[in-house]
Coordinates of N, CA, C and O in Angstrom, one line a residue:
N19 N 29.0 12.6 -29.9 CA 28.7 13.4 -31.1 C 29.9 13.5 -32.0 O 30.8 14.2 -31.7
S20 N 29.9 12.7 -33.1 CA 31.0 12.6 -33.9 C 30.6 12.1 -35.3 O 29.5 11.6 -35.4
E21 N 31.5 12.2 -36.3 CA 31.2 11.5 -37.6 C 31.3 10.0 -37.5 O 30.5 9.3 -38.1
H22 N 32.3 9.5 -36.7 CA 32.6 8.1 -36.6 C 32.8 7.6 -35.2 O 33.2 8.4 -34.4
G23 N 32.5 6.3 -35.0 CA 32.9 5.7 -33.8 C 34.3 5.1 -34.0 O 35.1 5.8 -34.7
P24 N 34.6 4.0 -33.5 CA 36.0 3.4 -33.7 C 36.3 3.3 -35.2 O 35.5 2.8 -36.0
R25 N 37.5 3.7 -35.5 CA 37.9 3.8 -36.9 C 39.3 3.4 -37.1 O 40.2 3.8 -36.4
I26 N 39.5 2.6 -38.2 CA 40.9 2.2 -38.6 C 40.9 2.5 -40.1 O 40.0 2.0 -40.9
K27 N 41.8 3.3 -40.6 CA 41.9 3.6 -42.0 C 43.4 3.5 -42.4 O 44.3 3.9 -41.7
T28 N 43.6 3.0 -43.6 CA 44.9 3.0 -44.2 C 44.9 3.5 -45.6 O 43.8 3.5 -46.3
Y29 N 46.0 4.0 -46.1 CA 46.1 4.6 -47.4 C 46.0 3.5 -48.4 O 46.6 2.4 -48.3
D30 N 45.3 3.7 -49.5 CA 45.1 2.7 -50.6 C 46.4 2.5 -51.3 O 46.6 1.4 -51.9
T31 N 47.4 3.4 -51.2 CA 48.7 3.2 -51.9 C 49.8 2.8 -51.0 O 50.9 2.7 -51.5
A32 N 49.5 2.5 -49.8 CA 50.5 2.1 -48.8 C 51.2 0.8 -49.3 O 50.5 -0.1 -49.9
T33 N 52.4 0.6 -48.9 CA 53.1 -0.7 -49.2 C 54.0 -1.1 -48.0 O 54.5 -0.2 -47.3
G34 N 54.0 -2.4 -47.8 CA 54.9 -2.9 -46.7 C 54.5 -2.5 -45.3 O 55.4 -2.5 -44.4
A35 N 53.3 -2.2 -45.1 CA 52.9 -1.7 -43.8 C 51.9 -2.7 -43.2 O 51.3 -3.5 -43.8
S36 N 51.6 -2.5 -41.8 CA 50.6 -3.4 -41.2 C 50.0 -2.7 -40.0 O 50.6 -1.8 -39.4
V37 N 48.8 -3.0 -39.7 CA 48.0 -2.6 -38.5 C 47.7 -3.9 -37.8 O 47.0 -4.8 -38.4
N38 N 48.1 -4.1 -36.6 CA 48.0 -5.4 -35.9 C 47.5 -5.3 -34.5 O 47.9 -4.3 -33.8
N39 N 46.7 -6.2 -34.1 CA 46.3 -6.4 -32.7 C 45.7 -5.1 -32.0 O 46.3 -4.6 -31.1
I40 N 44.6 -4.7 -32.6 CA 43.9 -3.5 -32.1 C 42.7 -3.9 -31.3 O 41.9 -4.8 -31.7
L41 N 42.5 -3.3 -30.1 CA 41.3 -3.6 -29.3 C 40.5 -2.3 -29.1 O 41.1 -1.3 -28.6
Y42 N 39.2 -2.3 -29.4 CA 38.3 -1.2 -29.0 C 37.3 -1.9 -28.1 O 36.7 -2.9 -28.5
Q43 N 37.1 -1.4 -26.9 CA 36.3 -2.1 -25.9 C 35.5 -1.1 -25.1 O 36.0 0.0 -24.7
D44 N 34.3 -1.4 -24.8 CA 33.4 -0.6 -23.9 C 33.2 0.8 -24.4 O 33.6 1.8 -23.7
I45 N 32.7 0.9 -25.6 CA 32.5 2.2 -26.2 C 31.0 2.5 -26.4 O 30.3 1.6 -26.9
T46 N 30.6 3.6 -26.0 CA 29.2 4.1 -26.2 C 29.2 5.1 -27.3 O 29.9 6.1 -27.2
L47 N 28.4 4.9 -28.4 CA 28.3 5.8 -29.5 C 27.0 6.6 -29.3 O 26.0 6.1 -28.8
Q48 N 27.1 7.9 -29.6 CA 26.0 8.8 -29.5 C 26.0 9.8 -30.6 O 27.0 10.5 -30.8
N49 N 24.9 9.9 -31.4 CA 24.8 10.8 -32.5 C 25.9 10.8 -33.5 O 26.5 11.8 -33.9
I50 N 26.3 9.6 -33.9 CA 27.3 9.4 -34.9 C 26.6 9.6 -36.2 O 25.6 9.1 -36.5
T51 N 27.3 10.5 -37.1 CA 26.6 10.9 -38.3 C 27.1 10.2 -39.6 O 26.6 10.4 -40.7
S52 N 28.1 9.3 -39.5 CA 28.6 8.6 -40.6 C 28.6 7.1 -40.4 O 27.7 6.4 -40.8
Y53 N 29.7 6.6 -39.8 CA 29.8 5.2 -39.5 C 30.0 4.9 -38.0 O 30.9 5.5 -37.4
G54 N 29.2 3.9 -37.5 CA 29.4 3.5 -36.1 C 30.8 2.9 -35.9 O 31.5 3.3 -35.0
I55 N 31.1 1.9 -36.7 CA 32.4 1.3 -36.8 C 32.9 1.4 -38.2 O 32.1 1.0 -39.1
V56 N 34.1 1.8 -38.4 CA 34.6 1.8 -39.8 C 36.0 1.3 -39.9 O 36.9 1.7 -39.1
I57 N 36.3 0.4 -40.8 CA 37.6 -0.1 -41.1 C 37.7 -0.1 -42.6 O 36.9 -0.7 -43.3
R58 N 38.7 0.7 -43.1 CA 38.8 0.9 -44.6 C 40.2 1.0 -45.0 O 41.1 1.5 -44.3
Q59 N 40.5 0.5 -46.2 CA 41.8 0.5 -46.8 C 41.9 1.3 -48.1 O 42.6 1.0 -49.0
D60 N 41.0 2.3 -48.1 CA 40.9 3.1 -49.4 C 41.1 4.6 -49.1 O 40.7 5.5 -49.9
Y61 N 41.9 5.0 -48.1 CA 42.0 6.4 -47.7 C 43.0 7.1 -48.5 O 44.1 6.6 -48.9
R62 N 42.7 8.4 -48.8 CA 43.7 9.4 -49.3 C 43.4 10.7 -48.6 O 42.3 10.9 -48.1
N63 N 44.3 11.6 -48.7 CA 44.1 12.9 -48.0 C 42.9 13.6 -48.6 O 42.3 14.5 -48.0
T64 N 42.6 13.3 -49.9 CA 41.4 13.9 -50.5 C 40.1 13.2 -50.2 O 39.1 13.7 -50.7
G65 N 40.2 12.1 -49.5 CA 39.0 11.4 -49.1 C 39.1 9.9 -49.6 O 40.0 9.6 -50.3
P66 N 38.1 9.1 -49.3 CA 38.1 7.7 -49.7 C 37.9 7.6 -51.2 O 37.3 8.4 -51.8
T67 N 38.5 6.4 -51.7 CA 38.4 6.2 -53.1 C 37.3 5.2 -53.5 O 36.9 5.1 -54.6
G68 N 36.9 4.3 -52.5 CA 36.0 3.2 -52.8 C 36.6 1.9 -53.2 O 36.0 0.9 -53.4
T69 N 38.0 2.0 -53.5 CA 38.7 0.8 -53.9 C 39.8 0.6 -52.9 O 40.8 1.4 -52.8
P70 N 39.8 -0.5 -52.1 CA 40.8 -0.7 -51.1 C 42.1 -1.2 -51.7 O 42.2 -1.9 -52.7
G71 N 43.2 -0.7 -51.1 CA 44.5 -1.2 -51.4 C 44.9 -2.3 -50.5 O 44.4 -2.5 -49.4
S72 N 45.9 -3.1 -50.9 CA 46.3 -4.3 -50.2 C 47.7 -4.2 -49.6 O 48.1 -5.2 -49.0
G73 N 48.3 -3.1 -49.7 CA 49.7 -3.0 -49.3 C 49.9 -2.8 -47.8 O 51.0 -2.8 -47.3
C74 N 48.8 -2.5 -47.1 CA 48.9 -2.4 -45.6 C 47.9 -3.3 -45.0 O 46.7 -3.1 -45.1
S75 N 48.3 -4.4 -44.4 CA 47.4 -5.4 -43.9 C 46.8 -4.9 -42.6 O 47.4 -4.1 -41.9
I76 N 45.6 -5.4 -42.3 CA 44.9 -5.1 -41.0 C 44.5 -6.4 -40.4 O 43.7 -7.2 -41.0
K77 N 45.1 -6.8 -39.3 CA 44.9 -8.1 -38.7 C 44.7 -8.0 -37.2 O 45.3 -7.2 -36.5
G78 N 43.9 -8.9 -36.7 CA 43.8 -9.0 -35.2 C 43.0 -7.9 -34.6 O 43.4 -7.4 -33.5
V79 N 41.9 -7.4 -35.2 CA 41.1 -6.3 -34.7 C 40.0 -6.9 -33.8 O 39.3 -7.8 -34.3
Q80 N 39.8 -6.4 -32.6 CA 38.7 -6.8 -31.7 C 37.9 -5.6 -31.4 O 38.4 -4.6 -31.0
M81 N 36.6 -5.8 -31.6 CA 35.6 -4.8 -31.2 C 34.7 -5.5 -30.2 O 34.0 -6.4 -30.5
I82 N 34.7 -5.0 -28.9 CA 34.0 -5.7 -27.9 C 33.2 -4.7 -27.1 O 33.7 -3.6 -26.6
N83 N 31.9 -4.9 -27.0 CA 30.9 -4.1 -26.3 C 30.9 -2.7 -26.8 O 31.2 -1.7 -26.1
V84 N 30.6 -2.6 -28.1 CA 30.4 -1.3 -28.7 C 28.9 -1.1 -29.0 O 28.3 -1.9 -29.7
H85 N 28.3 -0.1 -28.5 CA 26.9 0.1 -28.6 C 26.5 1.6 -28.6 O 27.3 2.4 -28.3
G86 N 25.3 1.8 -29.2 CA 24.8 3.2 -29.2 C 24.1 3.4 -30.5 O 23.5 2.5 -31.1
D87 N 24.1 4.7 -31.0 CA 23.3 5.0 -32.1 C 24.0 5.8 -33.2 O 25.0 6.5 -33.0
V88 N 23.5 5.5 -34.4 CA 24.0 6.2 -35.6 C 22.8 7.0 -36.2 O 21.7 6.5 -36.4
S89 N 23.0 8.3 -36.4 CA 21.9 9.1 -36.8 C 22.0 9.4 -38.3 O 23.0 8.9 -39.0
H90 N 21.1 10.2 -38.9 CA 21.3 10.5 -40.3 C 22.4 11.4 -40.5 O 22.7 12.3 -39.7
P91 N 23.1 11.3 -41.7 CA 24.3 12.2 -41.9 C 23.9 13.6 -42.1 O 22.8 13.9 -42.6
T92 N 24.7 14.5 -41.6 CA 24.5 15.9 -41.8 C 25.1 16.4 -43.0 O 24.8 17.5 -43.5
S93 N 26.0 15.7 -43.6 CA 26.7 16.0 -44.9 C 27.2 14.6 -45.4 O 26.8 13.6 -44.9
N94 N 28.1 14.7 -46.4 CA 28.6 13.4 -46.9 C 29.5 12.8 -45.9 O 29.7 11.6 -45.9
D95 N 30.1 13.5 -44.9 CA 30.9 13.0 -43.8 C 31.9 12.0 -44.1 O 32.2 11.0 -43.4
G96 N 32.5 12.0 -45.3 CA 33.6 11.1 -45.6 C 33.2 9.8 -46.1 O 34.0 8.9 -46.4
N97 N 31.9 9.5 -46.3 CA 31.5 8.3 -46.9 C 31.1 8.5 -48.3 O 30.8 9.6 -48.7
L98 N 31.1 7.5 -49.1 CA 30.9 7.7 -50.6 C 29.5 7.8 -51.0 O 29.2 8.4 -52.0
D99 N 28.6 7.2 -50.2 CA 27.2 7.2 -50.7 C 26.3 8.1 -49.9 O 25.1 8.2 -50.1
G100 N 26.9 8.9 -48.9 CA 26.1 9.9 -48.2 C 25.1 9.3 -47.2 O 24.1 9.9 -46.8
V101 N 25.3 8.0 -46.9 CA 24.3 7.3 -46.0 C 25.1 6.9 -44.7 O 26.2 6.4 -44.8
S102 N 24.5 7.1 -43.6 CA 25.1 6.6 -42.3 C 24.9 5.1 -42.2 O 23.9 4.5 -42.6
R103 N 25.9 4.4 -41.6 CA 25.8 2.9 -41.5 C 26.3 2.5 -40.1 O 27.3 3.1 -39.6
P104 N 25.7 1.5 -39.5 CA 26.2 1.0 -38.2 C 27.6 0.5 -38.3 O 28.5 0.8 -37.4
V105 N 28.0 -0.3 -39.4 CA 29.3 -0.8 -39.5 C 29.7 -0.7 -41.0 O 28.8 -1.0 -41.9
Y106 N 30.9 -0.3 -41.3 CA 31.4 -0.2 -42.7 C 32.8 -0.8 -42.7 O 33.7 -0.3 -42.0
I107 N 33.0 -1.9 -43.5 CA 34.3 -2.5 -43.6 C 34.6 -2.6 -45.1 O 33.8 -3.2 -45.8
L108 N 35.7 -2.1 -45.5 CA 36.2 -2.2 -46.9 C 37.6 -2.6 -46.9 O 38.5 -1.8 -46.6
C109 N 37.9 -3.9 -47.1 CA 39.3 -4.4 -47.0 C 39.7 -5.2 -48.2 O 38.8 -6.0 -48.7
A110 N 40.9 -5.1 -48.5 CA 41.5 -6.0 -49.5 C 42.5 -7.0 -48.9 O 42.8 -8.0 -49.4
N111 N 43.0 -6.6 -47.7 CA 44.1 -7.4 -47.0 C 43.8 -7.4 -45.5 O 44.5 -6.7 -44.8
C112 N 42.8 -8.1 -45.1 CA 42.4 -8.1 -43.7 C 42.2 -9.6 -43.2 O 41.8 -10.4 -44.0
A113 N 42.4 -9.8 -41.9 CA 42.2 -11.1 -41.3 C 42.0 -11.0 -39.8 O 42.4 -10.1 -39.2
N114 N 41.2 -12.0 -39.3 CA 41.1 -12.2 -37.8 C 40.5 -11.0 -37.1 O 41.0 -10.5 -36.2
F115 N 39.3 -10.6 -37.6 CA 38.5 -9.6 -36.8 C 37.5 -10.3 -35.9 O 36.9 -11.3 -36.3
T116 N 37.3 -9.8 -34.7 CA 36.4 -10.4 -33.8 C 35.5 -9.3 -33.3 O 36.0 -8.3 -32.7
F117 N 34.2 -9.4 -33.5 CA 33.2 -8.4 -33.0 C 32.3 -9.2 -32.0 O 31.7 -10.2 -32.4
K118 N 32.2 -8.7 -30.8 CA 31.4 -9.3 -29.8 C 30.6 -8.2 -29.1 O 31.2 -7.1 -28.8
Q119 N 29.4 -8.5 -28.7 CA 28.5 -7.5 -28.0 C 28.4 -6.2 -28.7 O 28.6 -5.1 -28.2
I120 N 28.1 -6.3 -30.0 CA 27.9 -5.1 -30.8 C 26.4 -4.8 -30.9 O 25.7 -5.7 -31.3
A121 N 26.0 -3.6 -30.5 CA 24.6 -3.2 -30.6 C 24.5 -1.8 -31.0 O 24.5 -0.9 -30.2
I122 N 24.4 -1.6 -32.3 CA 24.4 -0.2 -32.9 C 23.1 -0.1 -33.6 O 22.8 -0.8 -34.5
T123 N 22.3 0.9 -33.2 CA 21.0 1.2 -33.8 C 21.1 2.4 -34.8 O 22.0 3.2 -34.7
G124 N 20.1 2.4 -35.7 CA 20.0 3.6 -36.6 C 20.9 3.3 -37.9 O 21.5 2.3 -38.0
G125 N 20.9 4.3 -38.7 CA 21.7 4.2 -39.9 C 21.0 3.3 -40.9 O 19.8 2.8 -40.7
T126 N 21.6 3.0 -42.0 CA 21.1 2.1 -43.1 C 22.0 0.9 -43.2 O 23.2 1.1 -43.4
A127 N 21.4 -0.2 -43.2 CA 22.1 -1.5 -43.4 C 22.6 -1.6 -44.8 O 21.9 -1.1 -45.7
A128 N 23.7 -2.2 -45.1 CA 24.2 -2.4 -46.4 C 23.2 -3.4 -47.2 O 22.6 -4.2 -46.5
S129 N 23.2 -3.3 -48.5 CA 22.3 -4.1 -49.3 C 22.9 -5.5 -49.4 O 22.2 -6.5 -49.7
H130 N 24.2 -5.7 -49.2 CA 24.8 -7.0 -49.2 C 26.1 -7.0 -48.4 O 26.6 -5.9 -48.1
C131 N 26.5 -8.1 -48.0 CA 27.8 -8.3 -47.2 C 28.5 -9.5 -47.6 O 27.9 -10.6 -47.6
E132 N 29.7 -9.4 -48.1 CA 30.5 -10.6 -48.4 C 31.7 -10.6 -47.5 O 32.6 -9.7 -47.6
V133 N 31.7 -11.5 -46.6 CA 32.8 -11.6 -45.6 C 33.3 -13.0 -45.5 O 32.5 -14.0 -45.4
S134 N 34.6 -13.2 -45.6 CA 35.2 -14.5 -45.4 C 35.3 -14.8 -44.0 O 35.5 -14.0 -43.1
D135 N 35.1 -16.1 -43.7 CA 35.3 -16.6 -42.3 C 36.6 -16.2 -41.7 O 36.8 -16.1 -40.5
K136 N 37.7 -16.2 -42.5 CA 39.0 -15.8 -42.0 C 39.1 -14.4 -41.5 O 40.0 -14.0 -40.8
I137 N 38.2 -13.5 -42.0 CA 38.2 -12.1 -41.6 C 37.5 -11.8 -40.4 O 38.0 -11.2 -39.4
L138 N 36.2 -12.3 -40.3 CA 35.3 -11.7 -39.2 C 34.6 -12.8 -38.5 O 33.9 -13.7 -39.0
D139 N 34.7 -12.7 -37.1 CA 33.9 -13.6 -36.2 C 32.9 -12.6 -35.6 O 33.2 -11.7 -34.8
L140 N 31.6 -12.8 -36.0 CA 30.5 -11.9 -35.5 C 29.7 -12.5 -34.4 O 28.5 -12.6 -34.4
S141 N 30.4 -13.0 -33.4 CA 29.7 -13.6 -32.3 C 29.2 -12.5 -31.3 O 30.0 -11.6 -31.0
N142 N 28.0 -12.6 -30.8 CA 27.5 -11.6 -29.9 C 27.3 -12.3 -28.5 O 26.4 -11.9 -27.8
K143 N 28.1 -13.3 -28.2 CA 28.0 -13.9 -26.9 C 28.6 -13.1 -25.8 O 29.6 -12.5 -26.0
R144 N 27.9 -13.0 -24.7 CA 28.4 -12.2 -23.6 C 29.2 -13.1 -22.7 O 29.1 -14.2 -22.5

């Protein structure tokens, strides 16, 4: 019972920083009210901006065996559109993400997804 499952956030105004080699594994989500998995580069203390900054790179993220459910939001819960989502990624400077064995139900799927092959490997092979 939480707003988010695994989360990585960086400040949109950060410079010269990096987040590297992160592993989230064997995680069960239950009653998540915002994002099942969230990686964003648009954070500020006042909340997200919707525009990612590129001064803090995020590289080498692995999400393995993350499963469970996302429910309807109880409030805006830190997302910009007030909709819960299984996965939310907003990056300007990201590379080498691997998602395997991801099974998140509920929430609302995004209307579009633009992902470079260099950023995300979405293999669900066990």
